[in-house]
Amino acid sequence: MLRVKNLKKSYGHNIAVDNLSFEVKDGEVFALLGPNGAGKTTTLKCILGLRKKNAGIVNFDGPIAYLPEEKNLYPSYKVEKLITFAGELTEGLNVEKAISLVKEFDIDLREKISNLSRGMLTLLYLALVFSQEANLYIMDEPTWGLDPIMRSQALKLIKDLAQSGKTILYTSHILSEVEKLADSIAIMKKGKILEMGQKDELINSYMAVKVEKGKKIKGYLWKSTETEDIYIVKRKEELRDYEPAPFGVVFEAVIKGDVQ
């Protein structure tokens, strides 16, 4: 569905995306993860042509629906007018479905956009995205600003979209969501992909190992106590004294990048 090869983007001397390559398969949920400034949003914008890439190839199949990181909508419009306007501008957007979703989110169609909370803005934008018929859905922080109840509603819609066979590429800082939704993940830092693969395989390929303090083994140094060091390492048969490493721990260790 989507192929990115050797993508590069820089702003002056600042390299935002550094020779990135990955593929998103048809019907897959692919999560692009990383700390702030990792290059996730720039990568998405280069894919969409909203930023001019310096180098690389981007190929995708069919129309794309996009949820941006900044949920900016015309503040002077009322909700219903905005939906109608979006329907006129956006090919394949079902206005009736968008209105139905907005009502489900308990957003007043007569309310001005400027009066909506951050969470309601996100839900309104999600209603527009979910109402668009597309092959690939690209979402940048789709649960941004949502309270737990709203987040559950949004996650259900994303899951339903995935189960209907649609392809999704998204970013998130909430790792518990990623564990529930993603088929594949890529962990980014400073414009590079550090780890990538099927979610379950990637998580299961790492383990936590305790060693005597100061002893060096190949892996990511995660934590230290007064008497021992804890490493996150690739699973090896010769290492017997280990524990499973939760996804959040693997992510933290890879991002810290204190490789021995």
CSV table of C-alpha atoms in Angstrom, one decimal:
chain,number,residue,atom,x,y,z
A,1,MET,CA,0.0,0.0,0.0
A,2,LEU,CA,2.8,2.4,0.9
A,3,ARG,CA,6.6,2.2,0.2
A,4,VAL,CA,9.1,4.8,1.4
A,5,LYS,CA,12.7,4.4,0.3
A,6,ASN,CA,15.7,6.5,1.3
A,7,LEU,CA,13.6,9.4,2.3
A,8,LYS,CA,15.6,12.5,3.4
A,9,LYS,CA,14.4,15.9,4.6
A,10,SER,CA,16.5,18.7,6.2
A,11,TYR,CA,15.8,22.2,7.3
A,12,GLY,CA,19.1,24.0,6.8
A,13,HIS,CA,21.7,22.1,8.9
A,14,ASN,CA,19.0,20.2,10.8
A,15,ILE,CA,18.3,16.7,9.4
A,16,ALA,CA,14.7,15.9,10.2
A,17,VAL,CA,14.5,12.6,8.3
A,18,ASP,CA,17.7,10.7,7.6
A,19,ASN,CA,17.5,8.1,4.8
A,20,LEU,CA,14.3,6.5,6.0
A,21,SER,CA,12.9,3.3,4.4
A,22,PHE,CA,9.9,1.3,5.3
A,23,GLU,CA,6.8,-0.4,3.8
A,24,VAL,CA,3.2,-0.5,5.0
A,25,LYS,CA,1.3,-3.6,3.7
A,26,ASP,CA,-2.3,-3.6,2.5
A,27,GLY,CA,-4.7,-3.9,5.4
A,28,GLU,CA,-1.9,-3.3,8.0
A,29,VAL,CA,-1.9,-1.0,11.0
A,30,PHE,CA,1.6,0.5,11.1
A,31,ALA,CA,2.7,2.7,14.1
A,32,LEU,CA,5.5,5.2,13.8
A,33,LEU,CA,6.9,5.8,17.3
A,34,GLY,CA,9.5,8.1,18.8
A,35,PRO,CA,10.1,11.0,21.2
A,36,ASN,CA,9.3,14.6,20.3
A,37,GLY,CA,11.6,15.7,17.4
A,38,ALA,CA,12.2,12.2,16.1
A,39,GLY,CA,10.9,13.2,12.6
A,40,LYS,CA,7.6,11.4,12.7
A,41,THR,CA,5.4,14.3,11.6
A,42,THR,CA,7.9,15.4,9.0
A,43,THR,CA,7.9,11.9,7.5
A,44,LEU,CA,4.1,11.9,7.2
A,45,LYS,CA,4.1,15.3,5.6
A,46,CYS,CA,6.8,14.3,3.1
A,47,ILE,CA,4.7,11.2,2.2
A,48,LEU,CA,1.7,13.5,1.6
A,49,GLY,CA,3.7,16.1,-0.3
A,50,LEU,CA,3.0,18.7,2.3
A,51,ARG,CA,6.8,19.1,2.7
A,52,LYS,CA,9.2,18.9,-0.2
A,53,LYS,CA,11.6,16.0,0.4
A,54,ASN,CA,15.3,16.4,-0.3
A,55,ALA,CA,15.7,12.9,-1.6
A,56,GLY,CA,13.9,9.5,-1.7
A,57,ILE,CA,11.0,7.8,-3.3
A,58,VAL,CA,7.4,7.5,-2.0
A,59,ASN,CA,4.9,5.2,-3.7
A,60,PHE,CA,1.3,4.6,-2.5
A,61,ASP,CA,-1.9,3.1,-4.0
A,62,GLY,CA,-5.1,5.1,-4.1
A,63,PRO,CA,-6.6,8.0,-2.2
A,64,ILE,CA,-5.4,9.0,1.3
A,65,ALA,CA,-7.3,10.4,4.3
A,66,TYR,CA,-5.1,12.5,6.6
A,67,LEU,CA,-5.5,13.5,10.3
A,68,PRO,CA,-2.8,16.2,11.0
A,69,GLU,CA,-0.9,16.7,14.2
A,70,GLU,CA,-2.3,20.2,14.6
A,71,LYS,CA,-6.1,20.0,14.7
A,72,ASN,CA,-6.7,23.4,13.2
A,73,LEU,CA,-10.2,24.1,11.7
A,74,TYR,CA,-11.9,27.3,10.6
A,75,PRO,CA,-12.7,28.9,14.0
A,76,SER,CA,-15.5,31.1,12.7
A,77,TYR,CA,-17.5,28.2,11.2
A,78,LYS,CA,-20.2,26.3,13.0
A,79,VAL,CA,-19.7,22.5,13.1
A,80,GLU,CA,-22.4,21.6,10.6
A,81,LYS,CA,-21.2,24.3,8.1
A,82,LEU,CA,-17.6,23.0,8.4
A,83,ILE,CA,-18.7,19.4,7.7
A,84,THR,CA,-20.7,20.6,4.6
A,85,PHE,CA,-17.7,22.6,3.4
A,86,ALA,CA,-15.3,19.7,3.9
A,87,GLY,CA,-17.7,17.5,1.9
A,88,GLU,CA,-17.6,20.0,-1.0
A,89,LEU,CA,-13.8,20.1,-1.0
A,90,THR,CA,-12.9,16.4,-0.2
A,91,GLU,CA,-13.5,13.7,-2.7
A,92,GLY,CA,-15.1,10.6,-1.2
A,93,LEU,CA,-16.3,12.3,2.1
A,94,ASN,CA,-19.7,11.2,3.2
A,95,VAL,CA,-21.3,14.2,4.9
A,96,GLU,CA,-24.2,12.2,6.4
A,97,LYS,CA,-21.7,9.8,8.0
A,98,ALA,CA,-19.6,12.7,9.4
A,99,ILE,CA,-22.8,14.3,10.9
A,100,SER,CA,-23.8,11.0,12.4
A,101,LEU,CA,-20.3,10.5,14.0
A,102,VAL,CA,-20.3,14.1,15.4
A,103,LYS,CA,-23.7,13.4,17.0
A,104,GLU,CA,-22.3,10.1,18.4
A,105,PHE,CA,-19.4,12.2,19.9
A,106,ASP,CA,-22.1,14.5,21.5
A,107,ILE,CA,-20.8,17.6,19.7
A,108,ASP,CA,-23.5,20.2,19.0
A,109,LEU,CA,-23.7,20.9,15.2
A,110,ARG,CA,-24.6,24.5,15.9
A,111,GLU,CA,-21.5,25.1,18.0
A,112,LYS,CA,-18.8,27.4,16.7
A,113,ILE,CA,-15.4,25.7,16.1
A,114,SER,CA,-13.7,28.3,18.3
A,115,ASN,CA,-15.8,27.2,21.3
A,116,LEU,CA,-14.7,23.5,21.0
A,117,SER,CA,-12.2,22.0,23.5
A,118,ARG,CA,-9.0,20.3,22.3
A,119,GLY,CA,-10.6,16.9,22.6
A,120,MET,CA,-13.7,17.9,20.7
A,121,LEU,CA,-11.6,19.4,17.9
A,122,THR,CA,-9.8,16.0,17.6
A,123,LEU,CA,-13.1,14.1,17.6
A,124,LEU,CA,-14.5,16.4,14.9
A,125,TYR,CA,-11.4,15.9,12.8
A,126,LEU,CA,-11.7,12.2,13.3
A,127,ALA,CA,-15.3,12.3,12.2
A,128,LEU,CA,-14.2,13.9,8.9
A,129,VAL,CA,-11.4,11.4,8.4
A,130,PHE,CA,-13.5,8.3,9.2
A,131,SER,CA,-16.2,9.6,6.8
A,132,GLN,CA,-13.8,9.7,3.9
A,133,GLU,CA,-13.5,6.7,1.6
A,134,ALA,CA,-9.7,6.1,1.2
A,135,ASN,CA,-7.2,3.2,0.7
A,136,LEU,CA,-4.7,4.6,3.2
A,137,TYR,CA,-5.5,6.5,6.5
A,138,ILE,CA,-2.6,8.5,7.8
A,139,MET,CA,-3.2,9.8,11.4
A,140,ASP,CA,-0.8,12.0,13.4
A,141,GLU,CA,-1.6,11.6,17.1
A,142,PRO,CA,-5.3,10.5,16.6
A,143,THR,CA,-6.1,10.6,20.3
A,144,TRP,CA,-4.5,13.9,21.1
A,145,GLY,CA,-6.3,15.8,23.9
A,146,LEU,CA,-8.9,13.1,24.5
A,147,ASP,CA,-10.1,12.1,27.9
A,148,PRO,CA,-10.3,8.3,28.7
A,149,ILE,CA,-14.0,8.0,27.5
A,150,MET,CA,-13.4,9.9,24.3
A,151,ARG,CA,-10.2,8.0,23.7
A,152,SER,CA,-12.0,4.7,24.0
A,153,GLN,CA,-14.5,5.9,21.4
A,154,ALA,CA,-11.8,7.0,19.0
A,155,LEU,CA,-9.8,3.7,19.4
A,156,LYS,CA,-12.9,1.7,18.7
A,157,LEU,CA,-13.4,3.6,15.4
A,158,ILE,CA,-9.7,3.1,14.5
A,159,LYS,CA,-10.0,-0.7,15.3
A,160,ASP,CA,-13.2,-1.0,13.3
A,161,LEU,CA,-11.5,0.7,10.4
A,162,ALA,CA,-8.6,-1.7,10.6
A,163,GLN,CA,-10.9,-4.7,10.8
A,164,SER,CA,-12.7,-3.6,7.7
A,165,GLY,CA,-9.4,-4.1,5.8
A,166,LYS,CA,-8.3,-0.5,5.6
A,167,THR,CA,-4.6,0.4,5.8
A,168,ILE,CA,-3.5,2.7,8.6
A,169,LEU,CA,-0.2,4.6,9.3
A,170,TYR,CA,-0.2,6.5,12.5
A,171,THR,CA,1.9,8.1,15.2
A,172,SER,CA,1.2,8.0,19.0
A,173,HIS,CA,2.9,8.7,22.3
A,174,ILE,CA,0.6,6.4,24.1
A,175,LEU,CA,2.3,3.0,24.0
A,176,SER,CA,-0.7,1.1,25.5
A,177,GLU,CA,-2.7,2.1,22.5
A,178,VAL,CA,0.0,0.9,20.1
A,179,GLU,CA,0.0,-2.5,21.8
A,180,LYS,CA,-3.7,-2.8,21.2
A,181,LEU,CA,-3.9,-1.5,17.6
A,182,ALA,CA,-0.6,-2.0,15.7
A,183,ASP,CA,0.4,-4.9,13.6
A,184,SER,CA,3.9,-3.4,12.9
A,185,ILE,CA,5.9,-0.7,14.5
A,186,ALA,CA,9.0,1.4,13.7
A,187,ILE,CA,10.8,3.2,16.5
A,188,MET,CA,12.4,6.5,15.4
A,189,LYS,CA,15.0,8.8,16.9
A,190,LYS,CA,16.7,11.9,15.3
A,191,GLY,CA,15.3,11.0,11.9
A,192,LYS,CA,16.4,7.4,11.8
A,193,ILE,CA,14.6,4.1,12.4
A,194,LEU,CA,16.3,2.3,15.3
A,195,GLU,CA,14.0,-0.8,15.4
A,196,MET,CA,11.3,-2.0,13.1
A,197,GLY,CA,9.2,-5.2,12.6
A,198,GLN,CA,6.0,-7.0,13.5
A,199,LYS,CA,4.9,-5.8,16.9
A,200,ASP,CA,4.7,-9.2,18.7
A,201,GLU,CA,8.0,-10.5,17.1
A,202,LEU,CA,9.8,-7.3,18.1
A,203,ILE,CA,8.6,-7.3,21.7
A,204,ASN,CA,9.3,-11.0,22.1
A,205,SER,CA,12.8,-10.6,20.6
A,206,TYR,CA,14.0,-8.6,23.7
A,207,MET,CA,14.4,-9.6,27.3
A,208,ALA,CA,15.6,-8.0,30.5
A,209,VAL,CA,18.8,-9.4,32.1
A,210,LYS,CA,20.3,-8.5,35.5
A,211,VAL,CA,24.1,-8.6,35.8
A,212,GLU,CA,26.6,-7.6,38.4
A,213,LYS,CA,27.1,-3.9,38.5
A,214,GLY,CA,29.8,-2.8,36.0
A,215,LYS,CA,29.7,-6.0,34.0
A,216,LYS,CA,29.3,-5.2,30.3
A,217,ILE,CA,27.1,-7.2,28.0
A,218,LYS,CA,25.8,-6.4,24.5
A,219,GLY,CA,22.5,-4.6,24.7
A,220,TYR,CA,20.8,-1.5,26.0
A,221,LEU,CA,21.6,-0.4,29.5
A,222,TRP,CA,18.2,0.3,31.0
A,223,LYS,CA,18.6,0.8,34.7
A,224,SER,CA,21.2,0.6,37.4
A,225,THR,CA,20.9,-0.1,41.1
A,226,GLU,CA,23.6,-0.1,43.8
A,227,THR,CA,24.5,-3.7,43.2
A,228,GLU,CA,23.4,-4.6,39.6
A,229,ASP,CA,22.7,-3.3,36.1
A,230,ILE,CA,19.6,-4.2,34.0
A,231,TYR,CA,20.1,-4.6,30.3
A,232,ILE,CA,17.5,-5.0,27.5
A,233,VAL,CA,19.1,-7.4,25.1
A,234,LYS,CA,18.2,-9.6,22.1
A,235,ARG,CA,16.9,-12.9,23.2
A,236,LYS,CA,19.7,-15.5,23.3
A,237,GLU,CA,19.6,-19.2,24.3
A,238,GLU,CA,22.8,-18.9,26.4
A,239,LEU,CA,21.3,-16.3,28.7
A,240,ARG,CA,19.2,-18.2,31.2
A,241,ASP,CA,18.5,-15.7,33.9
A,242,TYR,CA,16.2,-13.3,32.2
A,243,GLU,CA,12.7,-11.8,32.4
A,244,PRO,CA,10.2,-10.8,29.6
A,245,ALA,CA,10.6,-7.1,28.7
A,246,PRO,CA,7.4,-5.2,28.4
A,247,PHE,CA,6.9,-3.1,25.3
A,248,GLY,CA,7.3,0.2,27.2
A,249,VAL,CA,10.6,-0.9,28.6
A,250,VAL,CA,11.9,-2.0,25.2
A,251,PHE,CA,10.8,1.3,23.7
A,252,GLU,CA,12.5,3.3,26.6
A,253,ALA,CA,15.7,1.3,26.3
A,254,VAL,CA,15.9,1.7,22.5
A,255,ILE,CA,15.2,5.4,22.7
A,256,LYS,CA,17.8,6.0,25.4
A,257,GLY,CA,20.2,4.2,23.1
A,258,ASP,CA,22.9,3.5,25.8
A,259,VAL,CA,24.3,0.7,23.8
A,260,GLN,CA,27.2,-1.3,25.3
